[in-house]
Amino acid sequence: MFRLKPFNPETLIPPLVKTLIGVLGFQCVIAAVNLIFPPDMSRAQTASAVALDRNGAWLRALPVDNGRWRIRADLKRTDPTFVRNLLKVEDERFYLHPGVDATSILRALLSNLHAGNIVSGGSTITMQTARLLNPHPRNYGNKLIEALRAVQLEMRYSKREILALYLTLAPYGGNLEGVRAASLSYFGHEPESLTLGEQALLISLPQAPEARRPDRRPETALKARNLILTRMAAQNIIGASQAHEAMNEPMVTSRFVFPALAWHTAGRLARNVKGLQATVVTTIDANLQTRLEAMAAATAKEQGPNSSVAILVIDIKTRGVRASVGGGGLDRPGGWMDMTRAIRSPGSALKPFIYGFAFEDGVVAPDTRLMDSPTRFGDYQPEDFDRVFHGEVSVKEALINSLNVPAVAVLNRIGPEAFQGRIESVGVPLVVPKSGLKQSGLALALGGEGIRISDLALLYAALGDHGLARPLAYTLTDEKASGGHRLMRAEAADRVVSILRETPPPEGRLPGPLMKNANRPAFKTGTSYGYRDALAVGVAGGYAVLVWTGRPDGGARADQTGREASAPLLFDVFDQLQAPSQLPQAIDPNNAPQGLKMMTGAGVVRASILFPPNNATVYVEVKGAGEKLDAVRPLKLSARGVRPVEWFIDGQPLKLDDNGEWSWTPPAEGFYDLKVIDAQGHEDRSHVRVRAIHADTR
């Protein structure tokens, strides 16, 4: 009789322990292999860096190695229907398997045996991702490696992270990798909302990206897309009518060009970020940037084949750079150079800061009287741009008219070294030309030292912010930063702004905001030696705007001044800006403190002629030859004395011109006697010789 042995639980313990040890040992081996031989993620870490505008719009991306576009996929901005349909077609059990789907592999093996060749790989999305991370020839040996790598990926990343990796690395033909690059290139938009036809094409391309490229082989691409649609209908993923409708969608036959707005600035910022999360959100407004780039290109074309244009628009409140145009176009000479980063001569554009520091130090006030007359400062003798001296003028008049001698005189009082030190104290270096000198001296007032164009914009933004200087912000992260350094006291800065607001606009130009009773721009122009640089910088409506025109190679241009070449564009840029806000009003700018009415400290002076001085030879520019002078411009007469004054030429009274100024056009070459009489009856005389000089012989 068969009898069962008594059950002894202790007899099962050794086998259970052995099994447990075996399982743990296997897991340890897998963990050790995973640790010692991790998957190579280098391709995933070299995704294209993308620069976005402040609202998330694409500005520019940088290709990776060999010019390939590999743009990080963002599942939050990828059509969820596309993702769902992709998984149903390619890997229906994606969320269930551990990286390898045995059922899928068995099904593929049977299909291949039945067909007599490889017709199906049985690869999961995770296995395909492993192959994309480390490309190699397709064979059964490498398929085993893919399976092991897929398990490793599943151990290290979540399903959504693996899916994002696949949608970043999948090939879509040519130099396109990832669903974003493909969607932007083939359809002209992000993959946030895709039609069924677009989805089917994107699902089909990674399996044979070159053979099915729609821009090269549209017929093959059409067949592959429709085959996917037929398969989706057969699997009841979509309805037959949906498939039929999607098959009627036209096939794309070309590629869109990737956006390249703010080419210089966006590229520089994108190069500073790395890795799979290589996205930088800038402070730039893409809509404004687009308009200004078109304006810059048109202006550069108007000014000649070698000319370029740079524009900066800064939000004074946040210092965010709303627009940065580095040139007049990549197709122009020097167009690849970012002129907003170039170091150029500012011309007269630093004069407002000379007067601002002088206001702060109590050296002068807006109503202080200065002499604009031939003056020598040691070995340096400046002259005005128009080669005409204006006599006694106020600081306000000197700044509005950008007179050179008064600016140099004030700089001489505050000291060029002290001036440069105060500018550089807020992080703005001034660069001395290669002359062996450490400092250019008084020539600094007229552009004798170079400055980075963006730094000049920084200084003017400080003027518009009551004298507080802060770095320019190019990213939203930087824009949120606070702090800064005081360039000058608020009262001094506000006085400068108030004076600059009275600068006459360029001929025939008024900004749109001015027509709506907003503040008129407070601006200053600058022209460097040889007309190499023409600048216009201003503040209005809560913005600081800089416009530079010139040649990137530093070549001279004929008669291209800041007022004529750049100021009109400056006003056009202000027309494009919205939401004007009030600029600071100066505090009683015309009320000079007692004792500062005349910088020299002199009292009331008797009538005396400042220009033309006695026994001088005055050269008059003329347009043509002949006994009668066809002067390019009249001579501006200047005298000191109690106003009003009266002028006489060879005993004949002179009349004020249409601008209410004393100007005289000599009728011919020769000698003339000039006399001035002031309101107290004091008079002065000068005997001068007039000679003609032709404009084309300057």
XYZ file of C-alpha atoms in Angstrom:
698
model
C 0.000 0.000 0.000
C 1.325 3.396 -1.099
C 1.833 5.708 1.808
C 2.705 9.439 1.692
C 5.663 10.528 3.641
C 4.958 13.033 6.339
C 5.362 16.632 5.077
C 8.456 18.294 6.460
C 8.620 22.058 5.728
C 12.302 22.113 6.514
C 13.012 20.076 3.366
C 11.856 23.070 1.190
C 14.049 25.668 2.810
C 17.302 24.847 0.987
C 15.696 24.981 -2.525
C 13.884 28.247 -1.695
C 17.040 29.774 -0.357
C 18.930 28.675 -3.431
C 16.266 30.128 -5.710
C 16.199 33.389 -3.792
C 19.965 33.603 -3.845
C 19.935 32.874 -7.553
C 17.397 35.597 -8.260
C 19.261 38.087 -6.102
C 22.529 37.077 -7.697
C 21.093 37.568 -11.180
C 19.776 40.971 -10.191
C 23.159 41.865 -8.754
C 24.832 40.837 -11.987
C 22.360 42.936 -13.988
C 22.894 45.872 -11.635
C 26.671 45.486 -11.842
C 26.595 45.314 -15.634
C 24.284 48.333 -15.697
C 26.688 50.214 -13.442
C 29.916 49.163 -15.144
C 28.599 49.412 -18.721
C 26.061 52.250 -18.698
C 24.335 53.220 -21.944
C 26.098 55.894 -23.947
C 23.876 58.989 -23.700
C 26.237 61.375 -25.496
C 23.977 61.775 -28.540
C 21.086 62.714 -26.278
C 23.246 65.279 -24.532
C 24.115 67.056 -27.780
C 20.699 68.284 -28.802
C 20.381 71.517 -30.745
C 20.313 74.570 -28.513
C 17.212 76.679 -29.104
C 16.702 80.353 -28.312
C 13.098 81.440 -27.768
C 11.602 84.880 -27.500
C 10.013 86.091 -24.266
C 6.668 84.517 -25.259
C 8.099 81.153 -26.327
C 8.308 81.871 -30.060
C 11.254 80.362 -31.899
C 14.136 82.743 -32.641
C 16.994 80.490 -33.674
C 18.440 77.027 -33.114
C 21.991 75.775 -33.542
C 22.663 72.500 -35.381
C 24.699 69.775 -33.728
C 27.583 67.838 -35.283
C 27.645 67.692 -39.084
C 24.920 70.301 -39.334
C 22.154 68.016 -38.076
C 19.022 69.451 -36.493
C 18.350 67.506 -33.310
C 15.800 69.461 -31.306
C 14.662 68.252 -27.902
C 11.130 66.895 -27.941
C 8.663 68.331 -25.478
C 5.781 65.939 -24.807
C 3.753 68.789 -23.356
C 3.946 70.521 -26.739
C 3.495 67.400 -28.862
C 0.075 66.398 -30.182
C -1.141 63.657 -27.764
C -3.123 62.015 -30.579
C 0.078 61.617 -32.564
C 1.853 60.061 -29.569
C -1.031 57.676 -28.974
C -1.214 56.632 -32.648
C 2.567 56.204 -32.809
C 2.511 53.759 -29.900
C -0.456 51.823 -31.301
C 1.379 51.338 -34.583
C 4.943 50.870 -33.335
C 4.712 49.558 -29.759
C 1.219 48.899 -28.463
C 2.511 47.358 -25.200
C 4.984 50.197 -24.534
C 3.676 50.947 -21.051
C 3.571 47.232 -20.118
C 6.914 45.706 -21.130
C 10.293 46.240 -19.393
C 11.999 47.410 -22.584
C 11.746 44.127 -24.472
C 8.419 42.679 -25.612
C 8.741 38.881 -25.920
C 5.365 38.620 -27.649
C 6.393 41.130 -30.291
C 9.740 39.413 -30.852
C 8.078 35.989 -31.256
C 5.552 37.433 -33.700
C 8.330 39.072 -35.711
C 10.368 35.841 -35.735
C 7.427 33.844 -37.120
C 6.788 36.506 -39.757
C 10.413 36.476 -40.844
C 10.491 32.651 -41.050
C 7.315 32.659 -43.092
C 8.639 35.325 -45.469
C 12.116 33.847 -45.743
C 13.779 37.169 -44.906
C 13.592 39.943 -42.305
C 10.299 41.786 -42.702
C 9.782 42.737 -39.071
C 12.243 43.495 -36.297
C 10.011 43.258 -33.289
C 11.803 46.210 -31.742
C 10.069 48.193 -29.070
C 10.269 51.980 -28.851
C 12.818 51.490 -26.075
C 14.940 49.168 -28.240
C 14.775 51.638 -31.133
C 15.875 54.378 -28.738
C 18.830 52.240 -27.666
C 19.826 51.817 -31.327
C 19.483 55.575 -31.956
C 21.760 56.274 -29.000
C 24.396 53.894 -30.379
C 23.831 53.250 -34.109
C 25.164 49.969 -35.537
C 24.382 47.534 -38.389
C 21.208 45.513 -38.034
C 21.783 41.818 -37.250
C 20.703 39.338 -34.608
C 23.818 39.910 -32.494
C 23.272 43.637 -32.323
C 19.582 43.018 -31.714
C 20.552 41.213 -28.489
C 22.699 44.193 -27.472
C 19.750 46.492 -28.195
C 17.575 44.382 -25.926
C 20.072 44.591 -23.079
C 20.464 48.347 -23.559
C 16.690 48.721 -23.636
C 16.436 47.045 -20.235
C 19.099 49.417 -18.968
C 17.153 52.421 -20.237
C 14.003 51.167 -18.539
C 15.927 50.876 -15.268
C 17.214 54.439 -15.548
C 14.392 56.438 -17.092
C 10.633 56.705 -16.914
C 8.447 55.745 -19.866
C 7.786 59.404 -20.725
C 11.499 60.169 -20.624
C 12.232 57.257 -22.967
C 9.480 58.402 -25.314
C 10.919 61.925 -25.297
C 14.354 60.481 -26.124
C 12.921 58.580 -29.084
C 11.054 61.633 -30.384
C 14.277 63.629 -30.081
C 16.596 61.176 -31.867
C 14.383 59.512 -34.489
C 15.604 60.229 -38.068
C 13.222 61.974 -40.452
C 15.349 62.391 -43.556
C 18.347 64.487 -44.468
C 19.732 66.341 -41.469
C 16.481 66.190 -39.498
C 16.316 64.320 -36.206
C 13.375 64.404 -33.858
C 9.720 65.163 -34.328
C 10.104 68.900 -33.710
C 12.726 69.367 -36.402
C 10.642 67.289 -38.807
C 7.389 69.115 -38.103
C 8.986 72.549 -38.351
C 10.835 71.663 -41.535
C 8.096 69.788 -43.402
C 4.971 71.509 -42.084
C 6.243 74.876 -40.888
C 4.883 74.548 -37.348
C 5.523 72.863 -34.019
C 4.025 69.358 -33.567
C 1.448 70.646 -31.095
C -1.446 70.049 -33.487
C -0.999 67.614 -36.362
C -3.439 66.418 -38.997
C -3.888 62.678 -39.477
C -1.937 62.888 -42.717
C 0.936 64.654 -40.975
C 0.883 62.109 -38.154
C 1.004 59.186 -40.567
C 3.956 60.690 -42.443
C 5.874 61.257 -39.200
C 5.162 57.675 -38.087
C 6.389 56.230 -41.388
C 9.569 58.250 -41.900
C 11.888 56.841 -39.152
C 11.712 53.332 -40.642
C 13.219 54.489 -43.972
C 13.988 58.188 -43.635
C 16.034 58.666 -46.810
C 13.890 56.493 -49.054
C 10.722 58.275 -47.936
C 11.907 61.898 -47.786
C 8.957 63.966 -49.016
C 11.203 66.745 -50.335
C 13.204 64.264 -52.439
C 10.812 61.350 -53.070
C 7.265 62.647 -52.593
C 5.657 59.661 -54.366
C 7.385 57.163 -52.076
C 6.504 59.294 -49.056
C 2.873 59.380 -50.177
C 2.709 55.583 -50.463
C 4.328 55.104 -47.045
C 1.972 57.602 -45.415
C -1.125 56.015 -46.954
C 0.073 52.540 -45.952
C 0.219 53.698 -42.327
C -3.272 55.189 -42.641
C -4.580 51.915 -44.092
C -2.982 49.981 -41.252
C -4.455 52.348 -38.657
C -7.911 51.871 -40.147
C -7.469 48.083 -40.229
C -6.545 48.108 -36.533
C -9.562 50.324 -35.778
C -7.270 53.091 -34.555
C -9.115 55.463 -36.886
C -12.228 55.107 -38.989
C -12.210 54.324 -42.700
C -13.626 57.761 -43.537
C -10.894 59.443 -41.496
C -8.243 57.433 -43.315
C -9.761 58.331 -46.699
C -9.861 62.028 -45.801
C -6.260 61.969 -44.569
C -5.118 60.259 -47.781
C -6.448 63.235 -49.725
C -4.201 65.658 -47.850
C -1.548 67.071 -50.203
C 1.956 65.715 -49.729
C 4.648 68.228 -48.835
C 7.366 68.461 -51.470
C 9.768 70.976 -49.942
C 11.165 72.083 -46.619
C 10.595 75.257 -44.661
C 13.620 77.301 -43.638
C 14.095 77.377 -39.880
C 13.512 80.786 -38.261
C 16.647 82.844 -37.710
C 15.498 85.952 -35.859
C 17.996 87.960 -33.813
C 20.603 85.820 -35.549
C 23.612 87.225 -33.699
C 22.173 87.561 -30.204
C 20.085 84.381 -30.240
C 23.063 82.423 -31.539
C 25.353 83.785 -28.846
C 22.868 82.935 -26.099
C 22.154 79.481 -27.510
C 25.851 78.640 -27.590
C 26.015 79.259 -23.854
C 23.539 76.470 -23.007
C 24.254 72.758 -23.328
C 22.659 69.378 -22.904
C 19.283 67.859 -23.669
C 17.497 70.759 -21.957
C 19.324 73.263 -24.192
C 16.671 75.954 -24.402
C 17.135 79.585 -23.454
C 14.225 82.004 -23.155
C 15.365 85.468 -24.157
C 13.908 88.900 -23.426
C 13.467 89.593 -27.140
C 10.038 90.256 -28.641
C 9.918 88.287 -31.904
C 7.271 90.522 -33.492
C 9.240 93.702 -32.789
C 12.478 92.008 -33.838
C 10.963 91.031 -37.193
C 9.869 94.585 -37.949
C 13.176 96.141 -36.935
C 15.240 93.664 -38.945
C 13.269 94.641 -42.040
C 13.802 98.339 -41.273
C 17.525 97.796 -40.717
C 17.894 95.913 -44.002
C 16.111 98.686 -45.901
C 18.246 101.390 -44.278
C 21.490 99.526 -44.966
C 20.509 99.133 -48.605
C 19.731 102.846 -48.898
C 23.072 103.872 -47.400
C 25.265 101.903 -49.760
C 26.612 98.429 -50.514
C 29.133 98.408 -47.653
C 26.899 99.915 -44.966
C 25.433 98.075 -42.021
C 22.939 98.891 -39.274
C 22.651 97.929 -35.609
C 19.619 98.527 -33.390
C 19.045 97.930 -29.681
C 15.745 98.418 -27.856
C 15.851 98.221 -24.057
C 13.001 98.188 -21.568
C 14.288 100.695 -19.033
C 12.304 99.236 -16.134
C 13.701 95.707 -16.419
C 16.722 96.334 -18.697
C 15.368 93.550 -20.888
C 16.606 93.768 -24.477
C 13.407 93.745 -26.530
C 15.196 93.804 -29.882
C 18.790 93.315 -30.956
C 19.670 93.778 -34.622
C 23.345 93.089 -35.199
C 23.568 94.030 -38.878
C 21.762 94.914 -42.063
C 21.535 91.316 -43.258
C 23.701 88.201 -43.500
C 23.967 88.724 -47.258
C 25.737 92.064 -46.832
C 29.472 92.691 -46.300
C 30.216 92.169 -42.622
C 26.664 90.970 -42.020
C 27.923 88.082 -39.903
C 29.451 90.534 -37.426
C 27.315 91.547 -34.439
C 27.765 95.304 -34.470
C 25.891 95.689 -31.165
C 28.984 94.077 -29.603
C 31.510 96.076 -31.609
C 33.744 98.699 -30.024
C 33.374 101.947 -31.956
C 33.894 105.652 -31.436
C 30.801 107.285 -29.867
C 31.522 110.671 -31.431
C 29.601 113.242 -29.372
C 27.337 110.673 -27.723
C 29.178 110.917 -24.376
C 28.621 114.673 -24.031
C 25.395 114.250 -21.989
C 27.386 112.397 -19.336
C 30.028 115.119 -19.191
C 27.342 117.662 -18.390
C 25.523 115.253 -16.074
C 28.621 114.776 -13.926
C 29.210 118.533 -13.997
C 25.635 119.105 -12.776
C 26.237 116.604 -10.001
C 29.510 118.259 -8.969
C 28.046 121.758 -9.036
C 30.464 122.873 -11.753
C 27.682 124.081 -14.055
C 23.906 124.156 -14.287
C 21.672 124.155 -17.377
C 21.619 127.977 -17.492
C 25.347 128.461 -16.887
C 26.935 130.589 -19.622
C 29.814 129.090 -21.581
C 32.010 130.458 -24.342
C 32.013 128.753 -27.720
C 35.008 130.462 -29.251
C 38.470 129.452 -30.461
C 40.104 127.981 -27.366
C 43.308 126.056 -26.848
C 43.606 123.512 -24.042
C 47.332 122.919 -23.892
C 48.183 121.255 -27.199
C 44.531 120.511 -27.973
C 42.317 122.956 -29.861
C 38.844 121.626 -30.706
C 36.490 123.218 -33.193
C 32.784 122.768 -33.785
C 31.470 120.284 -36.322
C 30.178 123.066 -38.590
C 33.445 125.008 -38.162
C 31.460 127.947 -36.809
C 31.714 129.311 -33.259
C 28.586 130.568 -31.513
C 29.962 132.800 -28.802
C 28.308 132.908 -25.404
C 25.811 130.088 -24.953
C 24.126 128.324 -22.073
C 24.952 124.760 -21.097
C 21.519 123.809 -22.327
C 22.167 125.376 -25.737
C 25.618 123.825 -25.911
C 24.247 120.329 -25.328
C 21.244 120.712 -27.621
C 23.500 121.949 -30.439
C 26.334 119.537 -29.557
C 28.947 122.282 -29.426
C 32.455 120.936 -29.003
C 34.398 123.685 -27.249
C 31.962 124.018 -24.299
C 31.918 120.222 -23.824
C 35.712 120.085 -23.800
C 35.838 123.035 -21.392
C 33.487 121.309 -18.949
C 35.400 118.029 -19.273
C 38.567 119.974 -18.523
C 36.969 121.202 -15.293
C 35.813 117.798 -14.039
C 38.911 116.025 -15.387
C 39.029 113.392 -18.156
C 40.497 110.795 -15.781
C 37.691 111.352 -13.281
C 35.114 111.193 -16.072
C 36.469 107.910 -17.396
C 36.631 106.482 -13.888
C 32.977 107.284 -13.253
C 31.907 105.696 -16.525
C 33.961 102.580 -15.854
C 32.677 102.329 -12.272
C 29.377 100.973 -13.622
C 31.113 98.286 -15.683
C 31.483 100.183 -18.952
C 35.123 100.246 -20.125
C 36.377 102.926 -22.482
C 38.989 101.718 -24.939
C 41.930 103.901 -25.925
C 43.052 103.568 -29.560
C 46.387 101.859 -30.181
C 48.484 104.944 -29.581
C 50.513 103.931 -26.548
C 48.460 106.231 -24.329
C 46.561 105.089 -21.261
C 43.996 107.850 -21.681
C 43.024 110.071 -24.599
C 42.636 113.209 -22.518
C 40.177 115.891 -23.547
C 39.605 114.250 -26.942
C 37.433 111.824 -24.996
C 34.626 114.420 -25.202
C 34.514 114.089 -28.980
C 34.811 110.328 -29.327
C 38.532 109.920 -28.721
C 37.984 106.582 -26.953
C 35.998 103.592 -28.116
C 33.017 102.031 -26.385
C 31.042 98.863 -26.987
C 27.794 99.773 -28.732
C 25.684 97.835 -26.218
C 27.487 99.587 -23.351
C 26.526 102.964 -24.797
C 22.907 101.796 -24.784
C 23.378 100.743 -21.149
C 24.501 104.280 -20.245
C 21.481 105.884 -21.890
C 19.157 103.420 -20.175
C 20.723 104.654 -16.930
C 19.873 108.245 -17.887
C 16.271 107.193 -18.410
C 16.275 105.461 -15.015
C 17.252 108.520 -12.976
C 20.970 107.756 -13.208
C 20.874 104.117 -12.057
C 23.024 101.824 -14.206
C 22.258 98.117 -14.493
C 23.516 95.412 -16.861
C 21.422 94.689 -19.921
C 19.303 91.550 -19.584
C 19.171 89.161 -22.526
C 17.316 86.286 -20.800
C 14.178 86.251 -18.676
C 16.246 84.957 -15.766
C 18.575 87.944 -15.966
C 15.654 90.324 -16.415
C 14.376 89.437 -12.961
C 17.674 90.450 -11.384
C 17.793 93.638 -9.321
C 20.553 95.873 -8.038
C 22.749 98.158 -10.082
C 25.203 100.991 -9.520
C 24.517 104.689 -9.481
C 26.056 106.469 -12.432
C 24.937 109.896 -11.256
C 22.365 111.384 -8.921
C 18.768 111.377 -10.091
C 18.526 115.172 -10.250
C 21.537 115.399 -12.566
C 20.320 112.599 -14.839
C 16.827 114.064 -15.040
C 18.220 117.458 -16.011
C 20.180 115.886 -18.853
C 17.099 114.048 -20.101
C 15.043 117.233 -19.960
C 17.600 119.081 -22.091
C 17.955 116.270 -24.624
C 14.189 116.190 -25.017
C 14.442 119.652 -26.584
C 16.848 118.491 -29.284
C 15.143 119.211 -32.626
C 14.003 116.017 -34.358
C 15.450 115.145 -37.766
C 13.915 117.039 -40.632
C 10.317 116.035 -41.267
C 10.313 113.341 -38.599
C 8.074 113.030 -35.574
C 7.540 109.756 -33.702
C 4.057 108.324 -33.443
C 3.971 108.561 -29.617
C 4.613 112.299 -29.847
C 1.442 112.727 -31.888
C -0.428 111.141 -28.980
C 0.901 113.654 -26.475
C 3.521 111.272 -25.132
C 7.014 112.409 -24.209
C 9.147 113.342 -27.165
C 12.372 111.349 -27.373
C 15.320 112.713 -25.462
C 18.114 111.838 -27.858
C 21.687 112.552 -28.839
C 23.590 111.868 -32.011
C 27.252 111.118 -32.524
C 29.519 111.055 -35.558
C 33.043 109.687 -35.424
C 36.062 110.937 -37.337
C 35.751 110.353 -41.073
C 32.018 109.637 -40.713
C 32.948 106.063 -39.851
C 30.235 105.736 -37.223
C 26.866 107.464 -37.163
C 24.978 107.057 -33.888
C 21.624 108.116 -32.519
C 20.630 107.157 -28.971
C 17.536 108.186 -27.070
C 15.029 107.450 -24.338
C 11.252 107.788 -24.480
C 8.156 105.906 -23.416
C 10.035 103.694 -20.982
C 12.513 102.514 -23.622
C 16.108 103.260 -24.519
C 16.870 102.905 -28.227
C 20.222 102.937 -30.003
C 20.811 103.051 -33.745
C 24.264 102.701 -35.298
C 25.022 102.927 -38.993
C 28.414 102.563 -40.588
C 30.775 100.127 -42.230
C 31.690 96.974 -40.286
C 35.255 97.263 -41.563
C 35.577 100.750 -40.066
C 35.885 102.441 -43.438
C 34.999 106.102 -43.908
C 31.714 107.180 -45.471
C 30.928 110.471 -47.177
C 28.923 112.929 -45.050
C 27.002 110.253 -43.109
C 26.327 111.972 -39.792
C 24.448 110.595 -36.830
C 21.693 113.142 -37.344
C 21.222 112.399 -41.035
C 22.014 108.683 -41.237
C 20.768 107.299 -37.900
C 18.348 109.724 -36.236
C 15.506 109.166 -38.758
C 15.685 105.416 -38.121
C 15.797 106.070 -34.365
C 12.475 107.881 -34.618
C 11.052 105.115 -36.803
C 11.971 102.609 -34.104
C 10.212 104.680 -31.447
C 7.158 104.615 -33.720
C 7.140 100.815 -33.345
C 7.124 100.885 -29.550
C 3.961 100.822 -27.506
C 2.804 101.575 -23.971
C 4.557 104.925 -23.564
C 5.321 106.016 -20.045
C 6.459 109.341 -18.710
C 10.160 110.065 -18.620
C 11.519 111.935 -15.635
C 11.026 115.684 -15.633
C 14.043 117.720 -14.661
C 13.807 119.796 -11.518
C 13.812 123.471 -12.544
C 16.506 122.908 -15.182
C 16.925 126.560 -16.145
C 17.521 127.829 -12.632
C 21.290 127.888 -12.322
C 22.607 128.332 -8.774
C 24.063 131.725 -7.897
C 27.646 132.109 -9.019
C 27.339 129.565 -11.836
C 25.911 131.864 -14.479
C 29.287 132.080 -16.166
C 31.628 129.159 -15.766
C 34.681 131.424 -15.923
C 33.348 133.421 -12.971
C 33.436 136.664 -14.980
C 30.933 139.427 -14.347
C 28.960 141.407 -16.935
C 31.174 142.041 -19.955
C 31.125 144.871 -22.457
C 30.155 144.223 -26.048
C 32.806 142.263 -27.919
C 32.801 140.294 -31.135
C 33.557 136.612 -30.654
C 33.199 135.537 -34.258
C 34.619 136.460 -36.594
C 37.491 137.881 -34.542
C 39.424 140.958 -35.636
C 41.961 140.519 -38.462
C 40.751 136.978 -39.106
C 40.548 135.253 -42.463
C 37.177 133.560 -42.765
C 36.767 130.712 -45.233
C 33.320 130.272 -46.777
C 32.329 127.017 -48.446
C 30.855 127.638 -51.894
C 29.136 125.371 -54.385
C 30.527 126.750 -57.645
C 32.922 129.208 -59.222
C 32.232 132.876 -59.935
C 32.619 136.318 -58.457
C 29.392 136.025 -56.474
C 29.674 133.552 -53.633
C 27.128 130.739 -53.657
C 27.729 129.807 -50.037
C 26.828 126.355 -48.742
C 25.800 127.898 -45.424
C 25.863 131.395 -43.914
C 28.333 132.488 -41.275
C 26.879 132.595 -37.786
C 27.930 135.764 -36.017
C 28.579 135.712 -32.299
C 29.134 138.485 -29.791
C 29.217 139.021 -26.057
C 27.260 141.822 -24.410
C 23.959 142.901 -22.886
C 21.217 141.675 -25.163
C 19.681 142.462 -27.545
C 22.543 143.352 -29.839
C 22.629 144.852 -33.324
C 25.054 144.006 -36.137
C 26.345 146.170 -38.970
C 28.292 145.074 -42.073
C 30.269 147.865 -43.711
C 27.950 150.285 -41.945
C 24.742 148.633 -43.161
C 22.399 147.104 -40.543
C 22.000 143.323 -40.641
C 18.632 141.620 -40.114
C 17.917 138.521 -38.069
C 17.446 135.377 -40.142
C 14.291 133.262 -40.184
C 15.483 131.380 -37.096
C 15.971 134.572 -35.116
C 19.758 134.283 -35.300
C 22.455 136.622 -36.552
C 23.859 135.082 -39.720
C 25.601 136.642 -42.690
C 26.312 135.458 -46.222
C 29.180 137.469 -47.731
C 28.338 138.479 -51.299
C 31.921 138.121 -52.531
C 35.489 137.562 -51.484
C 37.289 140.526 -49.964
C 37.616 142.645 -46.811
C 34.690 143.639 -44.569
C 34.150 145.761 -41.471
C 31.773 144.335 -38.845
C 30.363 146.203 -35.858
C 28.161 145.078 -32.959
C 26.271 147.327 -30.517
C 24.697 145.922 -27.348
C 21.652 147.138 -25.396
C 23.774 149.488 -23.266
C 25.315 151.163 -26.301
C 28.684 149.488 -26.022
C 30.192 148.476 -29.345
C 33.011 146.442 -30.820
C 34.452 146.147 -34.317
C 36.356 143.579 -36.340
C 38.036 143.748 -39.732
C 37.997 140.413 -41.569
C 38.931 138.935 -44.908
C 36.551 136.506 -46.627
C 37.913 133.816 -48.918
C 36.063 131.060 -50.775
C 36.786 127.359 -50.464
C 35.008 124.890 -52.718
C 33.058 122.134 -50.994
C 34.680 119.408 -53.084
C 38.198 120.425 -51.965
C 37.650 119.904 -48.243
